[in-house]
Each structure stands twice: as structure tokens, then as C-alpha cells.
Short mmCIF file of C-alpha atoms in Angstrom, two decimals:
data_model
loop_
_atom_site.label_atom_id
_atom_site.label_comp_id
_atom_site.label_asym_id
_atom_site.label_seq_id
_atom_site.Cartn_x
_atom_site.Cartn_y
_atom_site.Cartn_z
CA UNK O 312 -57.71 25.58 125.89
CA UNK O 313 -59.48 23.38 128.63
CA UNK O 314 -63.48 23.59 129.51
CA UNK O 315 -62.13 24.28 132.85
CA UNK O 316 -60.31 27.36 131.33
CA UNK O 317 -62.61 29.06 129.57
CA UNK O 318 -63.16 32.96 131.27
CA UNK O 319 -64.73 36.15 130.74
CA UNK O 320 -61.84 38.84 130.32
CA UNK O 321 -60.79 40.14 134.05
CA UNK O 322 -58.74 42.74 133.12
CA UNK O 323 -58.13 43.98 136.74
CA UNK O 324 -58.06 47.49 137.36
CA UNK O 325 -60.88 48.30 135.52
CA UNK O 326 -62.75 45.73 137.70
CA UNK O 327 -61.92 47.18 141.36
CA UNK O 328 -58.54 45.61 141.40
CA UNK O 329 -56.80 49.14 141.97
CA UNK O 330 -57.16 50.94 145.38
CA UNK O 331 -59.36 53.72 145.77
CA UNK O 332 -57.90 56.02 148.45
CA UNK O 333 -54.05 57.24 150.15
CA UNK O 334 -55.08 54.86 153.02
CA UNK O 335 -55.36 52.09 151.17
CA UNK O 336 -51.81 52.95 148.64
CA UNK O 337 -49.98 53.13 151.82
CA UNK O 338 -51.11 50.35 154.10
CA UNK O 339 -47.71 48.22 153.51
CA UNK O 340 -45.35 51.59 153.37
CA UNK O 341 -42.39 51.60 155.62
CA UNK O 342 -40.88 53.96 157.89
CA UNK O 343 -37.59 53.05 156.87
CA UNK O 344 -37.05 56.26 154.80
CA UNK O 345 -33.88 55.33 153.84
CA UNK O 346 -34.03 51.51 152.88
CA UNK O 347 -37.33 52.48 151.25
CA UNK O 348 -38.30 53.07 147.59
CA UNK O 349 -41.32 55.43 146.54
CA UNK O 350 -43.65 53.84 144.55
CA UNK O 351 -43.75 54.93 141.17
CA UNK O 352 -47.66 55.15 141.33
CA UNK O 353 -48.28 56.58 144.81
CA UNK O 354 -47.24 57.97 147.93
CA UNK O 355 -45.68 54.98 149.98
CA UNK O 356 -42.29 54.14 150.14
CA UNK O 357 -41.30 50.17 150.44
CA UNK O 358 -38.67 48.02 151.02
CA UNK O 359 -39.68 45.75 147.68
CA UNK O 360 -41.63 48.17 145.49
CA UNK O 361 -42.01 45.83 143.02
CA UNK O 362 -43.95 42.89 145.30
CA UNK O 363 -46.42 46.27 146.43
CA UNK O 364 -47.17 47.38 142.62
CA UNK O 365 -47.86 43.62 141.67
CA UNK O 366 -50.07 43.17 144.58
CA UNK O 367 -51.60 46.48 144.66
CA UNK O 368 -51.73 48.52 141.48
CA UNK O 369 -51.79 46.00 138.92
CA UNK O 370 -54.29 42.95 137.89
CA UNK O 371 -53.84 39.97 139.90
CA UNK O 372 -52.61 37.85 136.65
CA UNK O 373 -49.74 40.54 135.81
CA UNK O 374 -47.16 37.94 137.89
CA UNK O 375 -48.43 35.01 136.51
CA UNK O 376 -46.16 32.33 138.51
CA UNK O 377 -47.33 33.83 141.58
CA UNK O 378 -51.00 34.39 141.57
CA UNK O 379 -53.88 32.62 142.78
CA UNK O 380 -55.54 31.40 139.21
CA UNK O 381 -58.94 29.73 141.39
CA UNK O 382 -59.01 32.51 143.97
CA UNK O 383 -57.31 35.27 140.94
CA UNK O 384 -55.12 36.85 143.95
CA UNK O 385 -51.79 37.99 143.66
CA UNK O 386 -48.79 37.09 146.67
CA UNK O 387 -46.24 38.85 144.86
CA UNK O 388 -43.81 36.13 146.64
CA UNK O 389 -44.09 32.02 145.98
CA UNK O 390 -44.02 31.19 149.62
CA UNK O 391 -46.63 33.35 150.61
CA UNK O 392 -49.19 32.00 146.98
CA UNK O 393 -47.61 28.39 148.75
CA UNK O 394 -49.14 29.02 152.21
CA UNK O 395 -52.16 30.10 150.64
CA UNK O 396 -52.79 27.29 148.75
CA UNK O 397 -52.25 25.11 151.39
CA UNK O 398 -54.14 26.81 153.52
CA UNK O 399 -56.90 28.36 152.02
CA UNK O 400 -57.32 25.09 149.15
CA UNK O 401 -56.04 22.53 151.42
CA UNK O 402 -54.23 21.29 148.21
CA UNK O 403 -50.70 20.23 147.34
CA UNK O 404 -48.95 23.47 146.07
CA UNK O 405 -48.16 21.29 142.99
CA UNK O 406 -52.06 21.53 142.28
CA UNK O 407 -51.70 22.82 138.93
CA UNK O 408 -55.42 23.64 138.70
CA UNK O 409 -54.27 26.90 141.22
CA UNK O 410 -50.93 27.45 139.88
CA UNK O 411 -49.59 28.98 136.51
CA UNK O 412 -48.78 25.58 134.45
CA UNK O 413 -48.24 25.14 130.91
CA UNK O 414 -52.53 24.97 130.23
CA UNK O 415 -52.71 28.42 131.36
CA UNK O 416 -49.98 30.05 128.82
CA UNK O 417 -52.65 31.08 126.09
CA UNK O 418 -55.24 32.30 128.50
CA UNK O 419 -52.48 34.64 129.95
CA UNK O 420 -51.11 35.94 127.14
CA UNK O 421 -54.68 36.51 126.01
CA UNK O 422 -55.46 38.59 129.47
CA UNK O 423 -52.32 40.60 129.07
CA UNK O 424 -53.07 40.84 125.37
CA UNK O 425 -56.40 42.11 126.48
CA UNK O 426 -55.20 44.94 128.99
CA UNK O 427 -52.96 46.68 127.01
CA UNK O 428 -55.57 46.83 124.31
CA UNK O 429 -57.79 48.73 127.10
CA UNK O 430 -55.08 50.74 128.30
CA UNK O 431 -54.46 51.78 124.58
CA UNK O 432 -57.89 52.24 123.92
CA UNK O 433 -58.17 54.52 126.64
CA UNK O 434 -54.71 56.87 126.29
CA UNK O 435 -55.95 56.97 122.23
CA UNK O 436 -52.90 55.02 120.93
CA UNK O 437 -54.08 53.27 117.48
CA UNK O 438 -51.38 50.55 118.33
CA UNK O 439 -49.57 48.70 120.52
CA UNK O 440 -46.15 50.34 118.93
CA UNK O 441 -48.15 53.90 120.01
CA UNK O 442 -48.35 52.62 123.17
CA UNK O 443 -44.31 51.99 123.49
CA UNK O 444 -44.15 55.83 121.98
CA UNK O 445 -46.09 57.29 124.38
CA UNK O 446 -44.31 55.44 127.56
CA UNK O 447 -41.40 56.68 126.20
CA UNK O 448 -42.52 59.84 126.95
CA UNK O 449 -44.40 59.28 130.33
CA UNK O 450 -42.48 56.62 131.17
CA UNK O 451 -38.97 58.20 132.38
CA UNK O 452 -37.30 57.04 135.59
CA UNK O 453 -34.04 58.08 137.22
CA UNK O 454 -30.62 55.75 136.86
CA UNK O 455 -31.51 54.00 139.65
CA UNK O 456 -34.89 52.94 138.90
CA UNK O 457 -34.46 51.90 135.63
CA UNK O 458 -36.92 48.89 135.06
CA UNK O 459 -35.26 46.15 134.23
CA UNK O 460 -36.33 42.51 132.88
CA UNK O 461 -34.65 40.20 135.17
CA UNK O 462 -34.18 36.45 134.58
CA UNK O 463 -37.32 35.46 136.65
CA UNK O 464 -39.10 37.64 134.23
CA UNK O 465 -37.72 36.58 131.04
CA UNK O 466 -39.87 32.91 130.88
CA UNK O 467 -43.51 34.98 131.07
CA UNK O 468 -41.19 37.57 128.15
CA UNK O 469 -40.69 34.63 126.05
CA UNK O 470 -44.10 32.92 126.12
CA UNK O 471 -45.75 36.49 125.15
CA UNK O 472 -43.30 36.87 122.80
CA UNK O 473 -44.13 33.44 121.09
CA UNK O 474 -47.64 32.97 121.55
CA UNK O 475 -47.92 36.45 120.00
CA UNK O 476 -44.73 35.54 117.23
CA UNK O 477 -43.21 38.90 118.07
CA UNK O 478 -39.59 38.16 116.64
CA UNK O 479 -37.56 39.34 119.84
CA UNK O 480 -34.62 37.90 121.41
CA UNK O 481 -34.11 38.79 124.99
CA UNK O 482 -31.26 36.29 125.39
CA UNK O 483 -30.49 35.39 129.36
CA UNK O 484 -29.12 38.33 130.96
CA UNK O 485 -31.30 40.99 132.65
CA UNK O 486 -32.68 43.93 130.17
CA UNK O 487 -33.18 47.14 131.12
CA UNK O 488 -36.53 48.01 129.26
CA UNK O 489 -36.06 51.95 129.11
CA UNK O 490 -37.02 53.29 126.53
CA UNK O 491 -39.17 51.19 126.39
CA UNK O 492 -38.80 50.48 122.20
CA UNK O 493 -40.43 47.31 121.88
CA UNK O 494 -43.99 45.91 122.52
CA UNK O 495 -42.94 43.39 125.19
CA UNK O 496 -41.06 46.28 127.07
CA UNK O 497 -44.95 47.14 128.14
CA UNK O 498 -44.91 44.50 130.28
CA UNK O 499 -42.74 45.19 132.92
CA UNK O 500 -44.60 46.21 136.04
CA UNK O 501 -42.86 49.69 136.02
CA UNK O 502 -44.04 50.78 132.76
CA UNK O 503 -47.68 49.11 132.87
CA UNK O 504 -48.21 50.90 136.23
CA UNK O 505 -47.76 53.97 135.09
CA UNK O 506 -49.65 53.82 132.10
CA UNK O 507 -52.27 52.55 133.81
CA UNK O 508 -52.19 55.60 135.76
CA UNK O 509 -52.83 57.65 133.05
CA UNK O 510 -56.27 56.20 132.41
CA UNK O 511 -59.06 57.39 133.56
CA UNK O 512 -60.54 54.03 134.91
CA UNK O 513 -57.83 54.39 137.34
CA UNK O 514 -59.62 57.47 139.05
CA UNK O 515 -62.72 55.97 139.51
#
């Protein structure tokens, strides 16, 4: 690890990362009832749930490949983190002090590594495989919904997988992580919302 990457553990929504009020849940919501998805979290509906979790209910370095790692923001969306950059750093948006570049694997894994030993700390799960037992049971969404692993997922999959040596093959093809067996499973943003839910930082 760099000098440049050395960090006291930010592990997000038990820092003020998660929104305190309805107001705030359902700023983004649309009116679009029926091109709209509810949030599995709160009471807005959206047009890309996913992007609003990411940005709203979960810790900014969730997404890796598109958060702010200077400004530790989440876009949610590469062009937006791309005008940001450019704007905000007046940088190239190849800058890969900003942006989530090979240097920055280990201290993600160790963040993420780091939240769900909070979140299982706080639901009383002795282990990570506890953890996976009890979103099995909280964790249930409709045909639909099902949270899936999709290929743009399945690089940030693989280095947890690795840097951890969790002996899982995901091959290339999109996953659908319910029930969600298997350690990595906990990191899709459907499943770590809602545990996260369950705590009771997330009340505060």
C-alpha cells in the first residue's frame, strides 16, 4: 500500500453517509409510477434504483469504479464521477490518484472487509457465513427483483474474492445472488442495503 493510501476506516453509514429523514430518501423519486422501481430501503420509487441505493443508502466506496476516492463521493454513473473530476479537480479523468486503479484494490477490499464485519457485529452474526444465513432470511425479493451480479460487477467480485482467497468461480455471465449462499453474494447492493437496514446505526 502507498503513503498516499494509508486511511482511517470510513465505513460510511455509520459515519453520516445514510440519510436521516423521508425528505431526504425521496429527493430523486419519480413520478413515473409505472417506469419506476421502489427502493428496497425506502419510500421512493426510481427509474435506476440501483444508481439511488449506491448514491444514497450505501458508503460512498460500495461502487468502487465510480466514486470519488480524494473527495470519497459516489456518482453512481462514470460520466457524471468524469464531469466531476474535471470539474471539481481540474484533472484529467485518467488521474488515477481520484479514480479506482489497481493501488487502491487492497484498501477496498479492506473497507468492504471492514463493513460487513460492523454490520455483523451489529445483527450478532459470529461470521461472515451467519451473515449469508441471516440475509437469506431477510433478504427475499420478488422474481423480478432478484439481485443479480452483472458483468460490470463481476471485476470488483473477483478482486474480493482473491484478495480475500475465497475459492469462488463466478465465471462471465450475470449471477443472480438469491439466496444469497456465499460470502461474496453480500456484496451486491441489494442485499448490503438491506442488511444495513437492520442495524441500528441506520436509525440514528
Amino acid at each position: 500500500m502507498h503513503e498516499d493510501d494509508e486511511f482511517e476506516p470510513d465505513y460510511g453509514p455509520f459515519e453520516d453517509e445514510l440519510p436521516k429523514n423521508d425528505a431526504m430518501y425521496i429527493r430523486a423519486s419519480t413520478k413515473r409510477y409505472n417506469k419506476g422501481r421502489k427502493c428496497p430501503t425506502c419510500a421512493g420509487i426510481f427509474t435506476n434504483v440501483s444508481r439511488h441505493v449506491l448514491r444514497t443508502h450505501l458508503p460512498w466506496y460500495v461502487a468502487a469504479q465510480t466514486a470519488c476516492w480524494q473527495c470519497k463521493i459516489q456518482f453512481a454513473q462514470n460520466s457524471v464521477l468524469d464531469a466531476h473530476i474535471a470539474e471539481c479537480h481540474q484533472s484529467d479523468i485518467k488521474n488515477t490518484s481520484i479514480k479506482f486503479t489497481e493501488d487502491k484494490y487492497e484498501r477496498w477490499v479492506n473497507l468492504m472487509n471492514g463493513l460487513l464485519d460492523v454490520v455483523s457485529k451489529e445483527l450478532e452474526c459470529d461470521t461472515l457465513q451467519d451473515l449469508c444465513n441471516l440475509a437469506d432470511k431477510i433478504c427475499v425479493y420478488p422474481k423480478h427483483s432478484e439481485p443479480i451480479f452483472q458483468g460490470k460487477d463481476l471485476k470488483l467480485v473477483s478482486i474480493f474474492n482473491a484478495t480475500n482467497e475465497y475459492v469462488f468461480e463466478f465465471g462471465s455471465k450475470n449471477i443472480i445472488v438469491q439466496p444469497p449462499y456465499s460470502i461474496p453474494f453480500l456484496l451486491h447492493w441489494r442485499i448490503l442495503a438491506s442488511l444495513i437496514q437492520q442495524t441500528e446505526h441506520y436509525f440514528r
